[in-house]
Short mmCIF file of C-alpha atoms in Angstrom, two decimals:
data_model
loop_
_atom_site.label_atom_id
_atom_site.label_comp_id
_atom_site.label_asym_id
_atom_site.label_seq_id
_atom_site.Cartn_x
_atom_site.Cartn_y
_atom_site.Cartn_z
CA MET A 11 0.00 0.00 0.00
CA GLN A 12 2.82 2.38 0.83
CA ALA A 13 4.49 1.68 -2.52
CA ALA A 14 1.21 2.35 -4.34
CA ALA A 15 0.76 5.63 -2.46
CA GLU A 16 4.28 6.73 -3.36
CA LEU A 17 3.68 5.79 -6.99
CA VAL A 18 0.51 7.88 -7.19
CA GLN A 19 2.41 10.88 -5.87
CA MET A 20 5.14 10.63 -8.50
CA PRO A 21 4.88 13.34 -11.22
CA ALA A 22 6.26 10.88 -13.81
CA PHE A 23 3.35 8.53 -13.11
CA HIS A 24 0.87 11.37 -13.66
CA TYR A 25 2.44 12.25 -17.02
CA GLU A 26 2.53 8.62 -18.17
CA LEU A 27 -1.06 8.03 -17.07
CA ALA A 28 -2.28 11.21 -18.77
CA ARG A 29 -0.65 10.22 -22.05
CA THR A 30 -2.24 6.77 -21.78
CA LEU A 31 -5.67 8.26 -21.12
CA VAL A 32 -5.26 10.36 -24.27
CA ALA A 33 -4.67 7.17 -26.26
CA TRP A 34 -7.75 5.43 -24.92
CA ALA A 35 -9.88 8.57 -25.26
CA MET A 36 -8.86 8.71 -28.92
CA LEU A 37 -9.75 5.02 -29.21
CA TYR A 38 -13.27 5.73 -27.94
CA VAL A 39 -13.73 8.71 -30.27
CA VAL A 40 -12.51 6.75 -33.29
CA GLY A 41 -14.64 3.78 -32.18
CA VAL A 42 -17.77 5.95 -32.15
CA TRP A 43 -16.85 7.30 -35.56
CA MET A 44 -16.38 3.75 -36.87
CA VAL A 45 -19.82 2.79 -35.56
CA ILE A 46 -21.31 5.76 -37.40
CA CYS A 47 -19.57 4.58 -40.57
CA GLN A 48 -20.98 1.08 -40.04
CA GLN A 49 -24.50 2.44 -39.64
CA TRP A 50 -24.07 4.59 -42.73
CA SER A 51 -22.87 1.54 -44.69
CA ASP A 52 -26.04 -0.36 -43.77
CA THR A 53 -28.13 2.66 -44.73
CA ARG A 54 -26.45 2.81 -48.14
CA TRP A 55 -27.25 -0.89 -48.65
CA VAL A 56 -30.92 -0.30 -47.78
CA LEU A 57 -31.11 2.63 -50.18
CA HIS A 58 -29.53 0.48 -52.87
CA LEU A 59 -32.12 -2.27 -52.40
CA GLN A 60 -34.95 0.26 -52.41
CA HIS A 61 -33.63 1.74 -55.61
CA GLU A 62 -33.36 -1.68 -57.26
CA SER A 63 -36.87 -2.73 -56.19
CA HIS A 64 -38.43 0.70 -56.85
CA SER A 65 -39.90 0.60 -53.37
CA THR A 66 -39.68 2.81 -50.29
CA SER A 67 -40.42 0.04 -47.77
CA MET A 68 -37.72 -1.34 -45.49
CA PRO A 69 -36.19 -4.46 -47.05
CA LEU A 70 -36.15 -7.52 -44.81
CA ALA A 71 -34.04 -10.64 -44.62
CA PRO A 72 -33.50 -13.23 -45.96
CA TRP A 73 -31.53 -11.71 -48.79
CA PRO A 74 -31.50 -13.42 -52.18
CA ALA A 75 -28.47 -15.56 -52.89
CA THR A 76 -27.70 -13.41 -55.93
CA ALA A 77 -27.17 -10.42 -53.63
CA LEU A 78 -24.34 -12.13 -51.73
CA LEU A 79 -20.74 -12.55 -52.84
CA GLN A 80 -19.31 -15.95 -53.69
CA ASP A 81 -16.69 -17.09 -51.20
CA GLN A 82 -14.84 -20.35 -51.62
CA MET A 83 -13.89 -20.63 -47.95
CA LEU A 84 -17.43 -19.97 -46.71
CA ASP A 85 -18.73 -22.60 -49.10
CA PHE A 86 -16.31 -25.07 -47.53
CA LEU A 87 -16.82 -24.24 -43.84
CA PRO A 88 -19.98 -25.29 -41.99
CA VAL A 89 -22.23 -22.67 -40.43
CA LEU A 90 -21.71 -22.03 -36.71
CA GLU A 91 -25.18 -21.67 -35.23
CA ARG A 92 -23.88 -20.46 -31.86
CA ALA A 93 -22.28 -17.27 -33.16
CA TRP A 94 -21.75 -16.04 -29.60
CA ILE A 95 -18.79 -18.46 -29.37
CA SER A 96 -16.88 -16.29 -31.82
CA ASP A 97 -17.71 -13.14 -29.84
CA LYS A 98 -16.49 -14.76 -26.62
CA LEU A 99 -13.24 -15.86 -28.22
CA VAL A 100 -12.57 -12.33 -29.47
CA GLY A 101 -13.40 -10.73 -26.11
CA THR A 102 -11.39 -13.16 -24.02
CA SER A 103 -8.45 -12.86 -26.42
CA ILE A 104 -7.90 -9.16 -25.76
CA ILE A 105 -8.71 -9.40 -22.04
CA ILE A 106 -6.27 -12.27 -21.44
CA CYS A 107 -3.65 -10.49 -23.54
CA ILE A 108 -3.91 -7.29 -21.48
CA ILE A 109 -3.85 -9.10 -18.14
CA GLY A 110 -1.05 -11.44 -19.16
CA CYS A 111 1.21 -8.76 -20.61
CA LEU A 112 0.66 -6.52 -17.59
CA VAL A 113 1.64 -9.35 -15.26
CA LEU A 114 4.74 -10.20 -17.29
CA ALA A 115 5.82 -6.58 -17.68
CA HIS A 116 8.68 -5.25 -15.52
CA GLY A 117 7.75 -2.13 -13.58
CA TRP A 118 4.81 0.24 -13.59
CA ARG A 119 6.17 2.30 -16.49
CA MET A 120 6.21 -0.66 -18.85
CA ARG A 121 2.69 -1.66 -17.82
CA VAL A 122 1.35 1.80 -18.57
CA MET A 123 3.36 1.84 -21.79
CA LEU A 124 1.82 -1.45 -22.97
CA LEU A 125 -1.69 -0.14 -22.38
CA ARG A 126 -0.84 3.03 -24.29
CA ARG A 127 0.63 1.14 -27.24
CA LEU A 128 -2.37 -1.16 -27.47
CA GLY A 129 -4.72 1.83 -27.38
CA TRP A 130 -2.89 3.68 -30.15
CA MET A 131 -2.55 0.64 -32.42
CA VAL A 132 -6.23 -0.27 -32.17
CA THR A 133 -7.08 3.40 -32.73
CA LEU A 134 -5.09 3.46 -35.95
CA LEU A 135 -6.65 0.19 -37.10
CA TYR A 136 -10.18 1.37 -36.33
CA LEU A 137 -9.49 4.60 -38.20
CA LEU A 138 -8.39 2.59 -41.24
CA ARG A 139 -11.46 0.39 -40.88
CA SER A 140 -13.79 3.37 -40.81
CA ILE A 141 -12.26 4.50 -44.10
CA THR A 142 -12.60 1.13 -45.83
CA ILE A 143 -16.18 0.74 -44.61
CA SER A 144 -17.08 4.22 -45.86
CA VAL A 145 -15.65 3.96 -49.37
CA THR A 146 -17.13 0.57 -50.34
CA THR A 147 -20.40 -1.11 -49.38
CA VAL A 148 -20.10 -4.91 -49.35
CA PRO A 149 -23.24 -7.11 -49.30
CA PRO A 150 -24.03 -9.12 -46.16
CA SER A 151 -22.12 -12.38 -45.78
CA THR A 152 -25.22 -14.26 -44.61
CA PRO A 153 -28.76 -14.11 -46.02
CA LEU A 154 -30.27 -13.96 -42.51
CA CYS A 155 -28.60 -10.74 -41.38
CA GLN A 156 -31.30 -8.25 -40.46
CA ILE A 157 -30.52 -4.56 -40.96
CA ALA A 158 -31.78 -2.27 -38.20
CA PRO A 159 -30.08 1.13 -38.53
CA ALA A 160 -30.43 3.60 -35.68
CA GLN A 161 -33.16 6.15 -36.24
CA THR A 162 -31.81 8.84 -33.92
CA ALA A 163 -28.42 10.02 -32.70
CA TRP A 164 -29.29 8.91 -29.15
CA GLN A 165 -30.05 5.38 -30.33
CA LEU A 166 -26.68 5.32 -32.08
CA ILE A 167 -24.84 6.49 -28.95
CA ARG A 168 -26.61 3.91 -26.78
CA ALA A 169 -25.82 1.12 -29.24
CA THR A 170 -22.13 2.07 -29.60
CA PRO A 171 -20.76 -0.02 -26.65
CA ASP A 172 -22.72 -3.11 -27.75
CA ILE A 173 -21.60 -2.67 -31.37
CA LEU A 174 -17.96 -2.28 -30.36
CA ALA A 175 -18.25 -5.36 -28.13
CA GLY A 176 -19.72 -7.33 -31.02
CA SER A 177 -23.01 -8.21 -29.31
CA VAL A 178 -24.88 -6.02 -31.82
CA GLY A 179 -23.68 -6.34 -35.37
CA GLN A 180 -24.23 -4.70 -38.72
CA CYS A 181 -24.64 -6.44 -42.04
CA THR A 182 -22.35 -4.56 -44.42
CA ASP A 183 -19.37 -3.57 -42.24
CA LYS A 184 -17.16 -6.15 -43.91
CA ILE A 185 -13.85 -4.73 -45.07
CA PHE A 186 -12.01 -5.33 -42.95
CA SER A 187 -12.73 -7.71 -40.07
CA GLY A 188 -12.64 -6.05 -36.65
CA HIS A 189 -12.89 -9.46 -34.97
CA THR A 190 -9.73 -10.62 -36.74
CA THR A 191 -7.97 -7.36 -35.90
CA ILE A 192 -8.49 -7.85 -32.17
CA LEU A 193 -7.48 -11.51 -32.30
CA PHE A 194 -4.32 -10.88 -34.31
CA ILE A 195 -3.15 -7.79 -32.40
CA SER A 196 -3.47 -9.85 -29.21
CA PHE A 197 -1.25 -12.54 -30.73
CA LEU A 198 1.32 -9.96 -31.88
CA PHE A 199 1.50 -8.51 -28.36
CA TRP A 200 2.01 -11.98 -26.91
CA ARG A 201 4.66 -12.62 -29.55
CA ARG A 202 6.57 -9.48 -28.59
CA TYR A 203 6.21 -9.42 -24.81
CA ALA A 204 5.73 -13.04 -23.68
CA THR A 205 8.58 -14.44 -21.62
CA HIS A 206 7.90 -18.10 -22.46
CA TRP A 207 6.99 -19.89 -25.68
CA ALA A 208 3.94 -21.46 -24.03
CA PHE A 209 2.16 -18.09 -23.95
CA ILE A 210 2.81 -17.62 -27.65
CA ALA A 211 1.61 -21.13 -28.44
CA TYR A 212 -1.60 -20.55 -26.48
CA SER A 213 -2.22 -17.26 -28.28
CA ALA A 214 -1.59 -18.85 -31.68
CA VAL A 215 -4.20 -21.53 -30.98
CA HIS A 216 -6.68 -19.00 -29.57
CA THR A 217 -6.23 -16.72 -32.58
CA THR A 218 -6.55 -19.52 -35.13
CA VAL A 219 -9.69 -20.93 -33.54
CA GLY A 220 -11.14 -17.43 -33.17
CA ILE A 221 -10.59 -16.53 -36.82
CA THR A 222 -12.08 -19.85 -37.91
CA THR A 223 -15.23 -19.23 -35.86
CA VAL A 224 -15.50 -15.71 -37.32
CA LEU A 225 -15.77 -17.30 -40.77
CA MET A 226 -18.04 -20.12 -39.59
CA ALA A 227 -20.40 -17.62 -37.97
CA ARG A 228 -20.50 -15.80 -41.33
CA TYR A 229 -19.50 -12.53 -39.72
CA HIS A 230 -17.13 -11.79 -42.59
CA TYR A 231 -15.99 -12.88 -46.00
CA THR A 232 -12.57 -14.46 -46.28
CA VAL A 233 -11.14 -11.38 -47.97
CA ASP A 234 -12.12 -9.31 -44.90
CA VAL A 235 -10.05 -11.61 -42.69
CA VAL A 236 -7.06 -11.59 -45.05
CA ILE A 237 -7.02 -7.79 -45.28
CA ALA A 238 -7.37 -7.53 -41.49
CA LEU A 239 -4.34 -9.78 -40.98
CA LEU A 240 -2.22 -7.77 -43.41
CA LEU A 241 -3.20 -4.35 -42.09
CA THR A 242 -2.82 -5.36 -38.45
CA PHE A 243 0.65 -6.74 -39.16
CA PHE A 244 1.51 -3.58 -41.10
CA VAL A 245 0.34 -1.14 -38.39
CA HIS A 246 2.00 -3.13 -35.61
CA HIS A 247 5.39 -3.37 -37.31
CA THR A 248 5.31 0.15 -38.73
CA TYR A 249 4.63 1.51 -35.25
CA TYR A 250 7.68 -0.22 -33.79
CA ALA A 251 9.85 0.61 -36.80
CA ALA A 252 9.03 4.31 -36.46
CA LEU A 253 9.58 4.13 -32.69
CA ALA A 254 12.94 2.43 -33.21
CA GLN A 255 14.01 5.20 -35.57
CA ALA A 256 12.91 7.81 -33.03
CA VAL A 257 14.94 6.08 -30.31
CA GLN A 258 17.99 6.01 -32.57
CA SER A 259 17.54 9.68 -33.40
CA HIS A 260 17.31 10.64 -29.72
CA ALA A 261 20.34 8.55 -28.87
CA GLY A 262 22.35 9.82 -31.83
CA LEU A 263 22.69 6.25 -33.12
CA CYS A 264 22.16 4.80 -36.58
CA PHE A 265 21.85 1.10 -37.26
CA ASP A 266 22.50 -0.82 -40.45
CA THR A 267 22.58 1.32 -43.59
CA VAL A 268 19.65 3.59 -42.80
CA ASP A 269 20.76 7.16 -42.13
CA CYS A 270 19.63 9.21 -39.18
CA GLN A 271 18.02 12.51 -39.97
CA GLY A 272 20.48 15.26 -39.07
CA ASP A 273 21.71 18.72 -39.94
CA SER A 274 24.98 20.27 -41.03
CA VAL A 275 26.53 20.30 -37.57
CA TYR A 276 26.74 16.51 -37.36
CA SER A 277 28.90 13.94 -39.04
CA MET A 278 28.94 10.18 -38.81
CA ALA A 279 31.75 8.08 -37.42
CA ILE A 280 31.77 4.36 -36.74
CA VAL A 281 32.02 3.78 -33.01
CA ALA A 282 31.63 0.94 -30.58
CA PRO A 283 27.98 0.26 -29.66
CA LYS A 284 26.87 1.48 -26.27
CA PRO A 285 23.35 0.95 -24.89
CA GLU A 286 22.01 4.38 -23.93
CA TRP A 287 18.97 3.33 -21.85
CA ASP A 288 17.67 0.29 -20.08
CA ARG A 289 14.65 -1.65 -21.33
CA ASP A 290 12.21 0.49 -19.34
CA SER A 291 13.35 3.80 -20.79
CA ALA A 292 13.14 3.45 -24.55
CA LEU A 293 11.52 0.70 -26.58
CA GLY A 294 10.50 -1.30 -23.56
CA VAL A 295 12.87 -4.06 -24.55
CA ASP A 296 16.62 -4.56 -24.44
CA THR A 297 18.03 -2.01 -26.89
CA SER A 298 21.64 -3.04 -26.57
CA VAL A 299 23.38 -3.93 -29.82
CA ARG A 300 25.72 -6.84 -30.24
CA VAL A 301 28.27 -6.62 -33.04
CA SER A 302 28.69 -10.16 -34.27
CA SER A 303 29.45 -9.74 -37.96
CA PRO A 304 31.04 -7.17 -40.29
CA ASP A 305 27.57 -6.16 -41.48
CA GLN A 306 26.52 -5.04 -37.99
CA PHE A 307 27.80 -1.73 -36.78
CA VAL A 308 26.72 1.47 -35.09
CA ARG A 309 27.32 4.99 -36.27
CA LYS A 310 27.16 7.81 -33.77
CA ARG A 311 26.64 11.49 -34.48
CA GLU A 312 29.56 13.67 -33.54
CA PRO A 313 29.62 17.45 -33.87
CA LEU A 314 31.91 18.88 -36.48
CA SER A 315 34.62 21.24 -35.41
CA ASN A 316 33.68 24.90 -35.13
CA PRO A 317 33.26 26.36 -38.66
CA ASP A 318 34.49 29.74 -37.44
CA SER A 319 37.77 28.36 -36.18
CA ASP A 320 41.05 29.01 -37.96
CA ALA A 321 41.62 25.35 -38.67
CA GLY A 322 41.25 24.57 -42.32
CA ASP A 323 40.28 20.93 -41.93
CA HIS A 324 36.94 20.35 -40.24
CA THR A 325 36.94 16.58 -40.74
CA PRO A 326 36.21 14.80 -37.44
CA GLN A 327 39.03 12.64 -36.16
CA LEU A 328 38.39 9.13 -34.94
CA ASN A 329 39.51 8.28 -31.48
CA HIS A 330 41.84 5.37 -30.84
CA HIS A 331 39.06 2.99 -29.74
CA GLU A 332 37.00 3.96 -32.78
CA ILE A 333 39.86 3.11 -35.15
CA GLU A 334 40.22 -0.25 -33.45
CA VAL A 335 36.52 -1.00 -33.97
CA VAL A 336 36.73 -0.10 -37.66
CA GLU A 337 39.78 -2.29 -38.14
CA SER A 338 38.26 -5.20 -36.21
CA LEU A 339 35.11 -5.08 -38.34
CA ASP A 340 37.19 -4.93 -41.53
CA LEU A 341 34.86 -2.29 -42.98
CA HIS A 342 35.63 -0.21 -46.03
CA PRO A 343 33.61 2.97 -45.53
CA MET A 344 32.56 5.09 -48.44
CA HIS A 345 32.36 8.76 -47.47
CA ARG A 346 29.55 10.80 -48.94
CA VAL A 347 27.83 14.09 -48.21
CA TYR A 348 24.04 14.34 -48.02
CA SER A 349 22.44 17.74 -47.33
CA GLY A 350 25.65 18.95 -45.76
CA VAL A 351 26.04 15.83 -43.61
CA GLU A 352 29.21 13.82 -44.00
CA TYR A 353 28.76 10.17 -43.20
CA SER A 354 30.34 6.78 -43.83
CA ARG A 355 28.78 3.83 -45.59
CA PRO A 356 30.03 0.28 -45.22
CA SER A 357 30.25 -0.54 -48.92
CA GLU A 358 28.83 0.17 -52.34
CA THR A 359 26.87 -3.08 -52.15
CA HIS A 360 24.86 -1.87 -49.16
CA VAL A 361 23.96 1.36 -50.94
CA LEU A 362 22.82 -0.44 -54.07
CA ALA A 363 20.90 -3.04 -52.08
CA LEU A 364 18.99 -0.38 -50.14
CA GLY A 365 17.83 1.14 -53.42
CA ILE A 366 16.71 4.57 -52.14
CA ASN A 367 17.68 8.14 -52.89
CA ARG A 368 16.55 9.69 -49.62
CA PRO A 369 16.35 8.41 -46.05
CA PHE A 370 12.97 7.87 -44.41
CA GLY A 371 11.33 11.07 -43.16
CA SER A 372 11.44 11.98 -39.49
CA MET A 373 7.92 13.40 -39.04
CA PHE A 374 6.12 10.07 -38.58
CA PRO A 375 8.72 8.71 -36.11
CA ARG A 376 8.35 11.93 -34.10
CA ILE A 377 4.57 11.51 -33.97
CA VAL A 378 4.89 7.88 -32.90
CA ALA A 379 7.49 8.86 -30.30
CA TRP A 380 5.03 11.32 -28.75
CA MET A 381 2.22 8.76 -28.89
CA ASP A 382 4.43 6.19 -27.19
CA GLY A 383 5.66 8.64 -24.53
CA LEU A 384 9.32 8.37 -25.50
CA ASP A 385 9.93 11.95 -24.39
CA LEU A 386 8.55 11.14 -20.93
CA ARG A 387 10.88 8.19 -20.48
CA ILE A 388 13.92 10.09 -21.71
CA ASN A 389 13.25 13.18 -19.61
CA SER A 390 12.72 11.06 -16.51
#
């Protein structure tokens, strides 16, 4: 109890908690917007049927088979009459993931950080889903789905929690599958934060069974599930890639052949790798780098000599330990200048293999760094 009281009084805890609440508040706002898009999709489907039948009456299920899309996987799988099983698998997946990762996390900061990351990733995925639902109306995946759009704004607000939980569904909110998104993001979190392979194995089974029941319950077409898997994987890995670049930029480190964003007062020199923070202060994992092959190295920004000085040569000099590292790695740097920044590349082959003319922009990594609270962990 005393430890909890001291934690609540810590300013760092207040900042971390506030940033996490922002993430989950954004998740709720985007979730409400997604529900509105789902309702609007059903309304567009009703208007389409009324236009085709030249009638103003509300169309009722069952829908004709010609109105549905052909799906090879749905033709193969049997129909799951107890559709609530799929809903329970989705709900328990995210709940067990949150509880399990919080228990396995080291320290209060990592626990808050995991909640914040989950909130932001689901927010981004729901925002993408609201766009895909809005631009294309897909027919229902089952002929028995009954459309009942909300008649008033208050009915829509009251139905939002049930719709987000999956207990109340729409008929045309197909691309892409929100059920699959929750199942797969839970698996990806287990994959990244689990401390034993048994947790990952459990999550893989849970996710596979859950996705199968989503199709058997005819909640989605197969293409909805495939797109959900791809986009969830993309958002998850892009988030961490941008965060990793932000960490490198803050630390003044560059890994592999990707250049850090810099300005004319920095140059690159190959130096021995040194971990700048522990696992609780940056990515939430061990950020130390182990040099085990000539292709693995670290480049650190070092300020150029004063341009106003009388010295004619402003080329940075390598220290003794830096020269030893270069020799031990047997690298053959290729010096180039990009936007006034002098840096070293390991070889021509690396440059050609990367196949780009400009390094990745720094705006998105900065946004992700703020979302993740990287500034809070560094300043603390």
